[in-house]
Coordinates of C-alpha atoms in Angstrom, one line a residue:
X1 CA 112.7 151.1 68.6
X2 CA 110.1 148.8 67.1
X3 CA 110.7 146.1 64.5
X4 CA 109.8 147.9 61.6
X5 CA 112.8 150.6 61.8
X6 CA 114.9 151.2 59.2
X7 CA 118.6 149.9 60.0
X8 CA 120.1 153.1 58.4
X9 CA 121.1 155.4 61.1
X10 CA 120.2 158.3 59.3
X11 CA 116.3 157.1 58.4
X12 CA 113.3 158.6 59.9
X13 CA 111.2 155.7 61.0
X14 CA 107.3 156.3 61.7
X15 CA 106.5 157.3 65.7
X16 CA 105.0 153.9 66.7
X17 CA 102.4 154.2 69.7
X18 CA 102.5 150.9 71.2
X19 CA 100.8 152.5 74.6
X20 CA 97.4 153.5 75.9
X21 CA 96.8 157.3 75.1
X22 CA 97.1 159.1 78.4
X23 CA 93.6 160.2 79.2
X24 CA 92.4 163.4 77.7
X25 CA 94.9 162.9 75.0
X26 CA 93.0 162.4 71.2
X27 CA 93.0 158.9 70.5
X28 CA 95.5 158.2 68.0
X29 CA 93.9 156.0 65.0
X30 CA 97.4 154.2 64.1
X31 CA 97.8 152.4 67.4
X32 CA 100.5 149.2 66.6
X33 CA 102.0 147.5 69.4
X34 CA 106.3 146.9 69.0
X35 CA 106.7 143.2 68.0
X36 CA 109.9 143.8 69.8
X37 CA 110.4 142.4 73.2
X38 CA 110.6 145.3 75.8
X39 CA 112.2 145.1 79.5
X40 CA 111.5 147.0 82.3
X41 CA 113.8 147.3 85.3
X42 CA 113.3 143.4 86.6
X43 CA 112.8 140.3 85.2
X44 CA 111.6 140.0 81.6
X45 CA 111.2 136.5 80.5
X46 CA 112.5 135.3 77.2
X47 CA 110.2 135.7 73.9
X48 CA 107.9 138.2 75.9
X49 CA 106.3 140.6 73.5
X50 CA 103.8 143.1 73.4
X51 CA 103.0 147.1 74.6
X52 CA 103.3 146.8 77.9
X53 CA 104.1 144.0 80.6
X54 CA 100.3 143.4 82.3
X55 CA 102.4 143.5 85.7
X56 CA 103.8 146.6 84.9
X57 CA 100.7 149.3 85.5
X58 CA 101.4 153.1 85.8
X59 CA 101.5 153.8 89.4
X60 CA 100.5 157.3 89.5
X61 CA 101.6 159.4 92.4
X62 CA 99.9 162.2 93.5
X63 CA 101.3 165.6 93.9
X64 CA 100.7 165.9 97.6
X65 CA 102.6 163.1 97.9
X66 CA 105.9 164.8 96.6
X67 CA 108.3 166.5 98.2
X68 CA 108.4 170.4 97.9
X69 CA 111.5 172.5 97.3
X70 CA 113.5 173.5 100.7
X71 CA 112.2 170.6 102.6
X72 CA 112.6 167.4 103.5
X73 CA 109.4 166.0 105.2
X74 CA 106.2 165.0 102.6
X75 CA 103.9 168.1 101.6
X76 CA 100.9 168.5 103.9
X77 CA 97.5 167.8 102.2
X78 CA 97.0 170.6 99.0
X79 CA 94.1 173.0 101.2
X80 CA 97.2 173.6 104.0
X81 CA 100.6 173.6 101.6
X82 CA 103.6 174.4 104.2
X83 CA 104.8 177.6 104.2
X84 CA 108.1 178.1 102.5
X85 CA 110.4 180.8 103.4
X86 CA 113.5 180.5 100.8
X87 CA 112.8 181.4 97.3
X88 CA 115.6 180.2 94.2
X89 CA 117.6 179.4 97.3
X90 CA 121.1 177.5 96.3
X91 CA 122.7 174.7 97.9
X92 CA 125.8 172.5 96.6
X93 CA 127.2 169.3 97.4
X94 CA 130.9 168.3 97.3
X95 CA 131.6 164.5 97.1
X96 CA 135.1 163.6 98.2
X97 CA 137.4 160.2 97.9
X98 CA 137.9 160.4 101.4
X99 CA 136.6 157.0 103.3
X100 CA 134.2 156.8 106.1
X101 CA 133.6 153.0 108.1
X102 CA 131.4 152.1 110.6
X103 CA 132.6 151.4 113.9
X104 CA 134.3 147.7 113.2
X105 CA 135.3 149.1 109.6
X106 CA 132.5 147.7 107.4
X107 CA 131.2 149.7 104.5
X108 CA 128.3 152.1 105.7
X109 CA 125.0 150.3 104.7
X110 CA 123.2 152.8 103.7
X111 CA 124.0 155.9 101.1
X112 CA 123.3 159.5 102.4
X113 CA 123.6 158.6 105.7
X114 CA 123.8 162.1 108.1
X115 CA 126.7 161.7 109.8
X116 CA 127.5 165.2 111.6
X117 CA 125.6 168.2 111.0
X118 CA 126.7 172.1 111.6
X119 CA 124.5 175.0 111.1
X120 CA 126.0 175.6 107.5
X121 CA 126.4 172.0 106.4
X122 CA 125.8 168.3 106.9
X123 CA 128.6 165.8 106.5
X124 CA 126.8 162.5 105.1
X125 CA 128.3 159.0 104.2
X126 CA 127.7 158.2 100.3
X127 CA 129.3 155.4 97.6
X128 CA 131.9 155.2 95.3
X129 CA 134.1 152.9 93.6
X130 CA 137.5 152.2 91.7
X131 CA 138.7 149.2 89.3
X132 CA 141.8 147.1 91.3
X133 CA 144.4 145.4 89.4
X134 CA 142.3 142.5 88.6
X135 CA 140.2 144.6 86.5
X136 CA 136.9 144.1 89.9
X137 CA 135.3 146.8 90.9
X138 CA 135.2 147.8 94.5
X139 CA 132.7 150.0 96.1
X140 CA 133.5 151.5 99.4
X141 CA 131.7 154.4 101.4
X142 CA 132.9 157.9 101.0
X143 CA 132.2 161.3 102.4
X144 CA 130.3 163.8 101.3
X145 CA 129.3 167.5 102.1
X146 CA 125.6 168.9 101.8
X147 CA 125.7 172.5 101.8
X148 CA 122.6 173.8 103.5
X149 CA 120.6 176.1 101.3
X150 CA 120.4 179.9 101.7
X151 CA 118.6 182.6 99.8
X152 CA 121.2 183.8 97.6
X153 CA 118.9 186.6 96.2
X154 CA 118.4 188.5 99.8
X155 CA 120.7 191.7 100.0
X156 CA 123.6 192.9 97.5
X157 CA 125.6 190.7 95.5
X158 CA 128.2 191.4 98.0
X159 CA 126.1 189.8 101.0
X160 CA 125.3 186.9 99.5
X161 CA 129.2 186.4 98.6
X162 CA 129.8 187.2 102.2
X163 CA 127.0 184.5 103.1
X164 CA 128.4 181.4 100.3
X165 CA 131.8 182.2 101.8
X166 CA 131.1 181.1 105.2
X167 CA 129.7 178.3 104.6
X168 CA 132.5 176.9 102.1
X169 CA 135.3 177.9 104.6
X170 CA 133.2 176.1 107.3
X171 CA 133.1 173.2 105.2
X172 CA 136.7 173.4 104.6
X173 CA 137.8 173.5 108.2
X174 CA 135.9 170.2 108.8
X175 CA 137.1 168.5 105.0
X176 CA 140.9 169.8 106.4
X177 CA 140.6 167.9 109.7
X178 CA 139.3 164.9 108.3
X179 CA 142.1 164.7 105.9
X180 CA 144.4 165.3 109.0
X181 CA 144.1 162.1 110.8
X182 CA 142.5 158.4 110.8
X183 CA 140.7 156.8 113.5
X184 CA 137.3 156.9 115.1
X185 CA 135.4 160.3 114.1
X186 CA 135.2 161.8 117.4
X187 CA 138.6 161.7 117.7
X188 CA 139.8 162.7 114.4
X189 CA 137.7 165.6 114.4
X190 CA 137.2 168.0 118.1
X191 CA 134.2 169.5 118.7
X192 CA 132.0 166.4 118.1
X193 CA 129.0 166.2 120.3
X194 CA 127.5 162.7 120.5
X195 CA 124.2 162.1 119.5
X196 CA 121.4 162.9 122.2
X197 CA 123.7 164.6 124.3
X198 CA 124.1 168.6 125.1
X199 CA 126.6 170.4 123.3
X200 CA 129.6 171.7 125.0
X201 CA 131.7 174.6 125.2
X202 CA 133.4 175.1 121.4
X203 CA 131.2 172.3 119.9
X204 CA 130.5 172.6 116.7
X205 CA 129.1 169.6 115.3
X206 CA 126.5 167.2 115.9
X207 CA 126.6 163.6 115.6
X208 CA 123.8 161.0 114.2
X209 CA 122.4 158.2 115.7
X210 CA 122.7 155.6 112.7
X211 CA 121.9 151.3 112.2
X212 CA 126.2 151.3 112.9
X213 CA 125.7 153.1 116.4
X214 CA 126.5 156.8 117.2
X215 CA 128.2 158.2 114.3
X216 CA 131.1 160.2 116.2
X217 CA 132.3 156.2 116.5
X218 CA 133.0 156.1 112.5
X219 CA 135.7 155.4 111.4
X220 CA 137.6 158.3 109.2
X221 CA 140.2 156.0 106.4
X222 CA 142.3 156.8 103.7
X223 CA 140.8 156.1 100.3
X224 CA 141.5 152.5 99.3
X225 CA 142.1 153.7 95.8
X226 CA 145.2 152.8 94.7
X227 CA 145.2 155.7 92.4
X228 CA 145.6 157.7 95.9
X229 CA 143.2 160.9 96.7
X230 CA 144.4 163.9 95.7
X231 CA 142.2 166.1 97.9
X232 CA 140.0 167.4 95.1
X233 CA 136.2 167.5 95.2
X234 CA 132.8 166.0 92.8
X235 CA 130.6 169.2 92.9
X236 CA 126.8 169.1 92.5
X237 CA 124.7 172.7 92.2
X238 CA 121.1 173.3 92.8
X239 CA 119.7 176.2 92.0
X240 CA 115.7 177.4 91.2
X241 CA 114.3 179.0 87.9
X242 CA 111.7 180.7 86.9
X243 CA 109.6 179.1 83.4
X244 CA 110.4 181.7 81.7
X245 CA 114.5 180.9 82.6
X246 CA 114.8 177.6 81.8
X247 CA 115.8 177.9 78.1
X248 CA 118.4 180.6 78.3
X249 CA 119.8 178.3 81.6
X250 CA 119.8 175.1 79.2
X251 CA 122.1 176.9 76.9
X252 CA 124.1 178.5 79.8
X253 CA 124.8 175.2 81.6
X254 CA 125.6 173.8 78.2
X255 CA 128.2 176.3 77.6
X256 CA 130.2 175.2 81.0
X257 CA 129.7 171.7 81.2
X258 CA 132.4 169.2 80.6
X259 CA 132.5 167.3 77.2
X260 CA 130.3 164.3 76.6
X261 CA 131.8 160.9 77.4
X262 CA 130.3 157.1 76.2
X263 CA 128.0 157.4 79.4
X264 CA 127.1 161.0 79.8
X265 CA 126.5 163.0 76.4
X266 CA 124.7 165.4 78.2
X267 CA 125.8 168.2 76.3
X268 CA 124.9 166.4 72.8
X269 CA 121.0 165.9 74.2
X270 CA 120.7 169.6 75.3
X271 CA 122.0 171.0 72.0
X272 CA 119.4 168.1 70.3
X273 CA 116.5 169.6 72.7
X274 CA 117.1 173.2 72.0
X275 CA 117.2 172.3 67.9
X276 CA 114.2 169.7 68.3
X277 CA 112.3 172.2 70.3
X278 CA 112.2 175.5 67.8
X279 CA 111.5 173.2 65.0
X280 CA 108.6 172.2 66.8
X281 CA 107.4 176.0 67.1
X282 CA 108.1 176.0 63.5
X283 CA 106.0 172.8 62.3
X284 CA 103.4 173.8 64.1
X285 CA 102.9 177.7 64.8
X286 CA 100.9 178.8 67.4
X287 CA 97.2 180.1 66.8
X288 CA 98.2 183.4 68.2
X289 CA 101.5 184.9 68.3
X290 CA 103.3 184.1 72.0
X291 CA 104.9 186.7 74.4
X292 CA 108.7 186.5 74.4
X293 CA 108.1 185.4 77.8
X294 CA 105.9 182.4 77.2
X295 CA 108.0 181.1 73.9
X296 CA 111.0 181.0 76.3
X297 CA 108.9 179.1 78.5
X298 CA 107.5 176.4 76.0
X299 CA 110.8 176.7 74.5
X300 CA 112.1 175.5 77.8
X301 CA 109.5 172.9 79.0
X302 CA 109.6 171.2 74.8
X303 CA 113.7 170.7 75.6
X304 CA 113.4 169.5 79.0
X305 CA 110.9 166.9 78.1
X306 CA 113.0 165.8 74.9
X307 CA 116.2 165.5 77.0
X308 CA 114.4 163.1 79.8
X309 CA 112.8 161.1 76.4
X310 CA 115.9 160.4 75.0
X311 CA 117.2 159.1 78.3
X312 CA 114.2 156.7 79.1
X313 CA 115.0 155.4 75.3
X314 CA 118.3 155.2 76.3
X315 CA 117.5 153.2 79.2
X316 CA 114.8 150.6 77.3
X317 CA 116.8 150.4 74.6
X318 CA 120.1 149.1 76.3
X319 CA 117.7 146.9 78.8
X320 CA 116.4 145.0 75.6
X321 CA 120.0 144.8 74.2
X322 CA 121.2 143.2 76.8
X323 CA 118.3 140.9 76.7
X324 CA 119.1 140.2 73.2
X325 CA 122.6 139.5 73.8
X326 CA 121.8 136.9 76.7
X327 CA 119.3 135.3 74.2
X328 CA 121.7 135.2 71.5
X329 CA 124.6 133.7 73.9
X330 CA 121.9 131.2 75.0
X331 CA 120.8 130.1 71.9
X332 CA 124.0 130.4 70.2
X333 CA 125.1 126.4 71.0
X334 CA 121.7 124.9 69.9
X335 CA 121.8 126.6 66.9
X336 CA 125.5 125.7 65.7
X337 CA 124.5 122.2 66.4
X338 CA 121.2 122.0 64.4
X339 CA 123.5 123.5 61.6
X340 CA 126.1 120.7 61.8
X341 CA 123.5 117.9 62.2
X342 CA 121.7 119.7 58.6
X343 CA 124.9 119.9 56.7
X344 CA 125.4 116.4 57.3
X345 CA 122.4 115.2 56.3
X346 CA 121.8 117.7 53.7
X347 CA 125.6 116.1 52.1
X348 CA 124.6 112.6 53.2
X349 CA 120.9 113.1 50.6
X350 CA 123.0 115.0 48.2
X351 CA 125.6 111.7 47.7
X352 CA 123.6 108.5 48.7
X353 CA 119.8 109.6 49.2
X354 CA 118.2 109.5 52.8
X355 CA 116.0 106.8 54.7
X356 CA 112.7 107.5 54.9
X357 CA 113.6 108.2 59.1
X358 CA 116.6 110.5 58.0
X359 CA 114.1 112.6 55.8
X360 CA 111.8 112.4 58.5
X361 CA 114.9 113.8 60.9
X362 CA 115.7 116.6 58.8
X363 CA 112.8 118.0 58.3
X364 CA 112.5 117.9 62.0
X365 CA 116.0 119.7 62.7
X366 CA 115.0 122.7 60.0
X367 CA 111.5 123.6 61.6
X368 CA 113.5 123.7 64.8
X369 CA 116.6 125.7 63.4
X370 CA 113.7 127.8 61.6
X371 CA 112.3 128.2 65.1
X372 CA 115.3 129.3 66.9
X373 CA 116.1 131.7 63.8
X374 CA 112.8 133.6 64.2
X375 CA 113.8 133.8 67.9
X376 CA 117.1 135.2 67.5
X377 CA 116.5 137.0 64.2
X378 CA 114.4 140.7 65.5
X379 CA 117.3 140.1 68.9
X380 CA 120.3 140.7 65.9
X381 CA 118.4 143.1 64.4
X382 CA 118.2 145.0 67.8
X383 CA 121.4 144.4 69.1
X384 CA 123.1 145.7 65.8
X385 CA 121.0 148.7 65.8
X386 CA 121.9 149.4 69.0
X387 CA 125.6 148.5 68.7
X388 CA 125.6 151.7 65.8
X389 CA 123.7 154.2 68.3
X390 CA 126.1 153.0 71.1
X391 CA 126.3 154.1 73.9
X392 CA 122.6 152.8 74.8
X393 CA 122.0 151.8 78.8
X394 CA 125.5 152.6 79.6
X395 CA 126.8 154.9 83.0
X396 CA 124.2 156.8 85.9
X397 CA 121.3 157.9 84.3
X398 CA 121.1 161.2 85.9
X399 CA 124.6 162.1 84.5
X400 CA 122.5 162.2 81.0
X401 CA 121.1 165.1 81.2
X402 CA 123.0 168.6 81.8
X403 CA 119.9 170.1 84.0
X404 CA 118.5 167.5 86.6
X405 CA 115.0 169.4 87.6
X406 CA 114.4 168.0 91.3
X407 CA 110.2 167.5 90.2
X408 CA 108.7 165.7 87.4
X409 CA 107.8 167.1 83.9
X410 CA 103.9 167.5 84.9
X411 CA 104.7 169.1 87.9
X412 CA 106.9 171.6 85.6
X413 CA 104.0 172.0 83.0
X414 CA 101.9 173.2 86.2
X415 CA 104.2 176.0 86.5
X416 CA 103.9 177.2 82.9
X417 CA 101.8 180.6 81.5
X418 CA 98.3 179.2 80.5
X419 CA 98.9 180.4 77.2
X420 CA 102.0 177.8 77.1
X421 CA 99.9 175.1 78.7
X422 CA 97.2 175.4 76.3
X423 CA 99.5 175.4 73.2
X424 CA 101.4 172.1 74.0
X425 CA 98.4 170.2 75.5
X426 CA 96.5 171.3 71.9
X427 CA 99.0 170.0 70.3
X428 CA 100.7 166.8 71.6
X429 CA 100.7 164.2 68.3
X430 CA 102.0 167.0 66.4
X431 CA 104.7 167.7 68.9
X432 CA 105.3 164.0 69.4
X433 CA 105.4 163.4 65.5
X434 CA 108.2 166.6 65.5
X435 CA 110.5 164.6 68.6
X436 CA 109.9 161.2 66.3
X437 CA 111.6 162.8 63.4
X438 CA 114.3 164.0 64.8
X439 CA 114.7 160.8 66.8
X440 CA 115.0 159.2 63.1
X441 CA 117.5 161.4 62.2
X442 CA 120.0 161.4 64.8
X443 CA 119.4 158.0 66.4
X444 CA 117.1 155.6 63.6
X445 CA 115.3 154.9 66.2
X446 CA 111.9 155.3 66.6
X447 CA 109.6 156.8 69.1
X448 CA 108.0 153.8 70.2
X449 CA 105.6 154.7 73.3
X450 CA 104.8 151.1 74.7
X451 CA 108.6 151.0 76.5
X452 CA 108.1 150.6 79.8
X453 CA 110.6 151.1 83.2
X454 CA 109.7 150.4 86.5
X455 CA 111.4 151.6 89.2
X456 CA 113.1 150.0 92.4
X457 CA 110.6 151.4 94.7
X458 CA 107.3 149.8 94.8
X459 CA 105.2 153.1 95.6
X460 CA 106.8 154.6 93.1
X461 CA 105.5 152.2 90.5
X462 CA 105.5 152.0 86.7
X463 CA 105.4 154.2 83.5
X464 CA 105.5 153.6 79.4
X465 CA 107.6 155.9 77.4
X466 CA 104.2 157.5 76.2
X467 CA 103.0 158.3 79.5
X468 CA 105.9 160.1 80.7
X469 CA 106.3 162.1 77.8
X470 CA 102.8 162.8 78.0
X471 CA 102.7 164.1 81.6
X472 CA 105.0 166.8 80.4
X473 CA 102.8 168.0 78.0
X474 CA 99.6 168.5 79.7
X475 CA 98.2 164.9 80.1
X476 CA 97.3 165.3 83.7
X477 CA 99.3 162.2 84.8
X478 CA 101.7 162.9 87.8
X479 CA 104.8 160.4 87.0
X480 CA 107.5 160.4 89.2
X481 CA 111.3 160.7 88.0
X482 CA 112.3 158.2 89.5
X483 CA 111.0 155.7 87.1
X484 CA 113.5 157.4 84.9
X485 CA 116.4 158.3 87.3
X486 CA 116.2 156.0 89.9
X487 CA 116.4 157.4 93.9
X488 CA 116.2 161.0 93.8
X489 CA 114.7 163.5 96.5
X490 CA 111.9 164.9 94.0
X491 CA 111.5 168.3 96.2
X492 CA 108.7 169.8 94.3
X493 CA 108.1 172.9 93.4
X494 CA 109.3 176.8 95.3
X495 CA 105.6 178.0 96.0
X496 CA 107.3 180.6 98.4
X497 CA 106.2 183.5 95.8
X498 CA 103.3 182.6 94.4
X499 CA 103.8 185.0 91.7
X500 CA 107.1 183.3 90.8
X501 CA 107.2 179.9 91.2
X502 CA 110.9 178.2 90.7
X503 CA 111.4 174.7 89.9
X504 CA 115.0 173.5 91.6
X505 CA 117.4 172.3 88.7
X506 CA 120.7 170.1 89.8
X507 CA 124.0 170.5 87.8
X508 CA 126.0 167.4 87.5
X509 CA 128.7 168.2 85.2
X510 CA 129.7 172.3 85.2
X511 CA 132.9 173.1 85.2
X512 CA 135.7 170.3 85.8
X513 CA 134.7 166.8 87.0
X514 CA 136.9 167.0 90.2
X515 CA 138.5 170.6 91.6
X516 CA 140.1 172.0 94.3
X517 CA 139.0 173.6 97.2
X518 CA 140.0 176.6 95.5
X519 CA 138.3 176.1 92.4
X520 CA 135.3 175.3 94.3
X521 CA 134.9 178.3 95.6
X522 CA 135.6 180.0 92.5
X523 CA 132.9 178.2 90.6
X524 CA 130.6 178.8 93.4
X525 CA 130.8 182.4 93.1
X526 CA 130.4 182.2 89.5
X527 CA 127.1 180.3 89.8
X528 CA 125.7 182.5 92.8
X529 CA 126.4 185.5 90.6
X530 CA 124.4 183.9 87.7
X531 CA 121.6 182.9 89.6
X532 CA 120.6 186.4 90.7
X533 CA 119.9 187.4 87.0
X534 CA 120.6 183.9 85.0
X535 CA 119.4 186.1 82.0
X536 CA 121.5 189.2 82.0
X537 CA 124.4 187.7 83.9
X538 CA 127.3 184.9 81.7
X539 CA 128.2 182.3 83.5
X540 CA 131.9 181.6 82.3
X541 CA 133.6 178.3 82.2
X542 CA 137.1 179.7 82.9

């Protein structure tokens, strides 16, 4: 959103490029930087202007320093990739309200901590929160199963039914014992072994060592919820698809996910990227006619990087709000002052004239009023736009976005046909112009590439809104999601099958927001089903 966008929602300002070109993009020839002030994830001082915060460089990370699909240690250098051995494997976590403590019943410092494991599963420690009857949020640490993954293609539908079963009834028998009882893990839940030590007869899990101690000291707690726990889980999928799949998926997952909320509208930006991305194959045809195969595929990659742009808007645009808003509330004392102290003079030379001094006075008090006006004017301007667009910068950031792909957009367009890479890097402003227009016409906002976020972790780094776009269309630039999203375990790419390279997508909102063990497994079965052919197979909602 730059200063010079039109304050009618439905306008369709000009794409303002504020940032550098990514290299071996064309140079653009109408290069104007945003007189508005941008923020990045930090501190933005008042009054700062310009493209892009000096301290706030790209870091750039490399692909061999992501994380591939199916693993959790760093990729070895790129002439020895480790080998893989499950392709489009699916995995699903199941967040529950039930509470975990450490050993004298503080919260459990860190998220995702491993607390047991079991060959199917690993029981970890994560966050949550509820608003108390004062209207204060409290956090506390809950638990959360991690369904290992498995290769859900291997054998008959039947087997691989067989195989998701045991694993959710195994998960089941631990989730009912922890509901059972309170009190220190190892004694809430048998078959514990402590960590370092042999496993006995009957054991079945394995306990962490942890900052808090051994973890089979934990403390298992009732929810401190007053609303109570009901039982019911918050289920995550992950499955891997092909290019070629990931347009037909988008409108799949869109089908079953739950309705859009102030902080989600996930479904609203998929149905925007599918509609923004055949209008771009219909501004600007290819040179030679595509294979159904490779439209679906730039089909697919267009939507995925228009869903992840309007998020990173929706994240600069609600940072700079609230900057506005503190500027406003700041300034809003001085300026009702100035106004009083102007009135009365202004009365005081309109009834008995002024001293030379009082003239001298007013004058004064109007260049400052005029000062602070110019300050807080473009912050009004921005804060009202975004007040009509609400809701900008509000809720989790990954909850956005119906499809969650677990590796960044460039590491996505690596995967594509050549024929699909060579179309969209050929054709980036003309793509870019296609996403601004639309962006005009739902939003009024405009595509302003000099935003910038920068993320928590340090070797993760920096990115504008122009290079992260970019990067998904062919720029070369390797940005990492979490600039956008914040921590995520960006596992790369499944190489397993050369010839059929997967990227892993998670699904935050299918199906109901909280189910039943039951219904868990029901939707499970729904989703492995779908997997195995996500083109020829529905997935249903009911």
């Amino acid at each position: 959103m730059s200063e010079q966008q039109h304050a009618a929602p439905h306008a369709a300002p000009e794409r303002k490029q504020g940032g550098p070109a990514a290299p071996g993009a064309p140079a653009a020839s109408h290069l104007a930087p945003s007189p508005v002030p941008f923020a990045v994830a930090g501190h933005v001082p008042d009054g700062a202007t310009g493209t892009r915060r000096p301290d706030a460089e790209p870091t750039i990370r490399p692909l061999g320093a992501l994380r591939r699909y199916g693993g959790d240690e760093p990729d070895a250098p790129p002439t020895a990739p480790r080998p893989l051995t499950i392709r489009r494997s699916m995995g699903l976590e199941a967040e529950t309200k039930r509470q975990i403590q450490t050993p004298t019943g503080a919260k459990v410092a860190e998220g995702d901590t491993k607390v047991l494991s079991h060959p199917h599963f690993s029981l970890v420690s994560d966050k949550t929160s509820f608003v108390n009857a004062r209207d204060k949020r409290i956090q506390y640490s809950n638990l959360e199963f991690v369904m290992k993954h498995f290769d859900q293609l291997a054998g008959s539908e039947a087997d691989a039914i067989a195989q998701l079963q045991v694993r959710l009834t195994a998960m089941k028998t631990l989730r009912d014992r922890l509901y059972a009882g309170h009190g220190a893990l190892g004694t809430v839940v048998p078959h514990v072994t402590a960590h370092g030590v042999a496993a006995g007869p009957g054991d079945e899990y394995q306990a962490k060592a942890s900052v808090h101690g051994d973890t089979s000291t934990f403390r298992v707690a009732p929810s401190p919820d007053p609303a109570g726990d009901d039982g019911k889980v918050y289920v995550h999928y992950t499955v891997g698809f092909r290019p070629r799949d990931w347009h037909t998926m988008l409108t799949k997952v869109t089908n079953v996910s739950r309705k859009d909320t102030a902080s989600t509208r996930g479904v609203q930006l998929s149905t925007d990227a599918r509609e923004v991305a055949a209008r771009v194959l219909v501004t600007t045809p290819p040179a030679v006619a595509f294979t159904a195969d490779v439209q679906q595929e730039v089909l697919g990659q267009l939507a995925l990087t228009y869903m992840q742009m309007r998020v990173f808007i929706d994240r600069t645009v609600g940072l700079q709000r609230e900057d506005a808003e503190r500027v406003l509330a700041k300034t809003d004392k001085p300026v009702k002052s100035l106004r009083t102290k102007i009135r009365a003079l202004e009365r005081k030379e309109a009834t008995s004239g002024l001293t030379p001094d009082e003239t001298d006075r007013l004058e004064k008090l109007k260049k400052k009023k005029t000062k602070l006006d110019d300050r807080r004017e473009p912050r009004e301007r921005l804060r009202d736009r975004a007040a009509a667009s609400e809701p900008f910068g509000k809720g989790q950031p990954k909850n956005k976005v119906v499809a969650l792909p677990r590796a960044s957009l460039a590491l996505a367009f690596s995967m594509l046909d050549p024929a699909a890479q060579g179309y969209l890097s050929a054709n980036v402003e003309e793509i870019l112009d296609t996403f601004s227009d639309h962006l005009g016409e739902k939003l009024g906002v405009d595509l302003t590439e000099g935003y910038s976020l920068t993320s928590d972790d340090p070797a993760v780094g920096s990115a504008s809104l122009g290079e992260y776009v970019r990067a998904g269309l062919g720029s070369d630039e390797q940005v990492s999601q979490q600039v956008l999203f914040g921590g995520m375990n960006e596992v790369g790419v499944d190489a397993s099958d050369p010839a059929a390279p997967l990227l892993p997508f998670e699904f935050r909102s299918m199906f109901k927001h909280r189910v039943t063990w039951d219904e868990l497994e029901t939707d499970a079965t729904k989703v492995l089903r779908w997997s195995r052919d996500p083109q020829g197979t529905a997935l249903p909602k009911d």
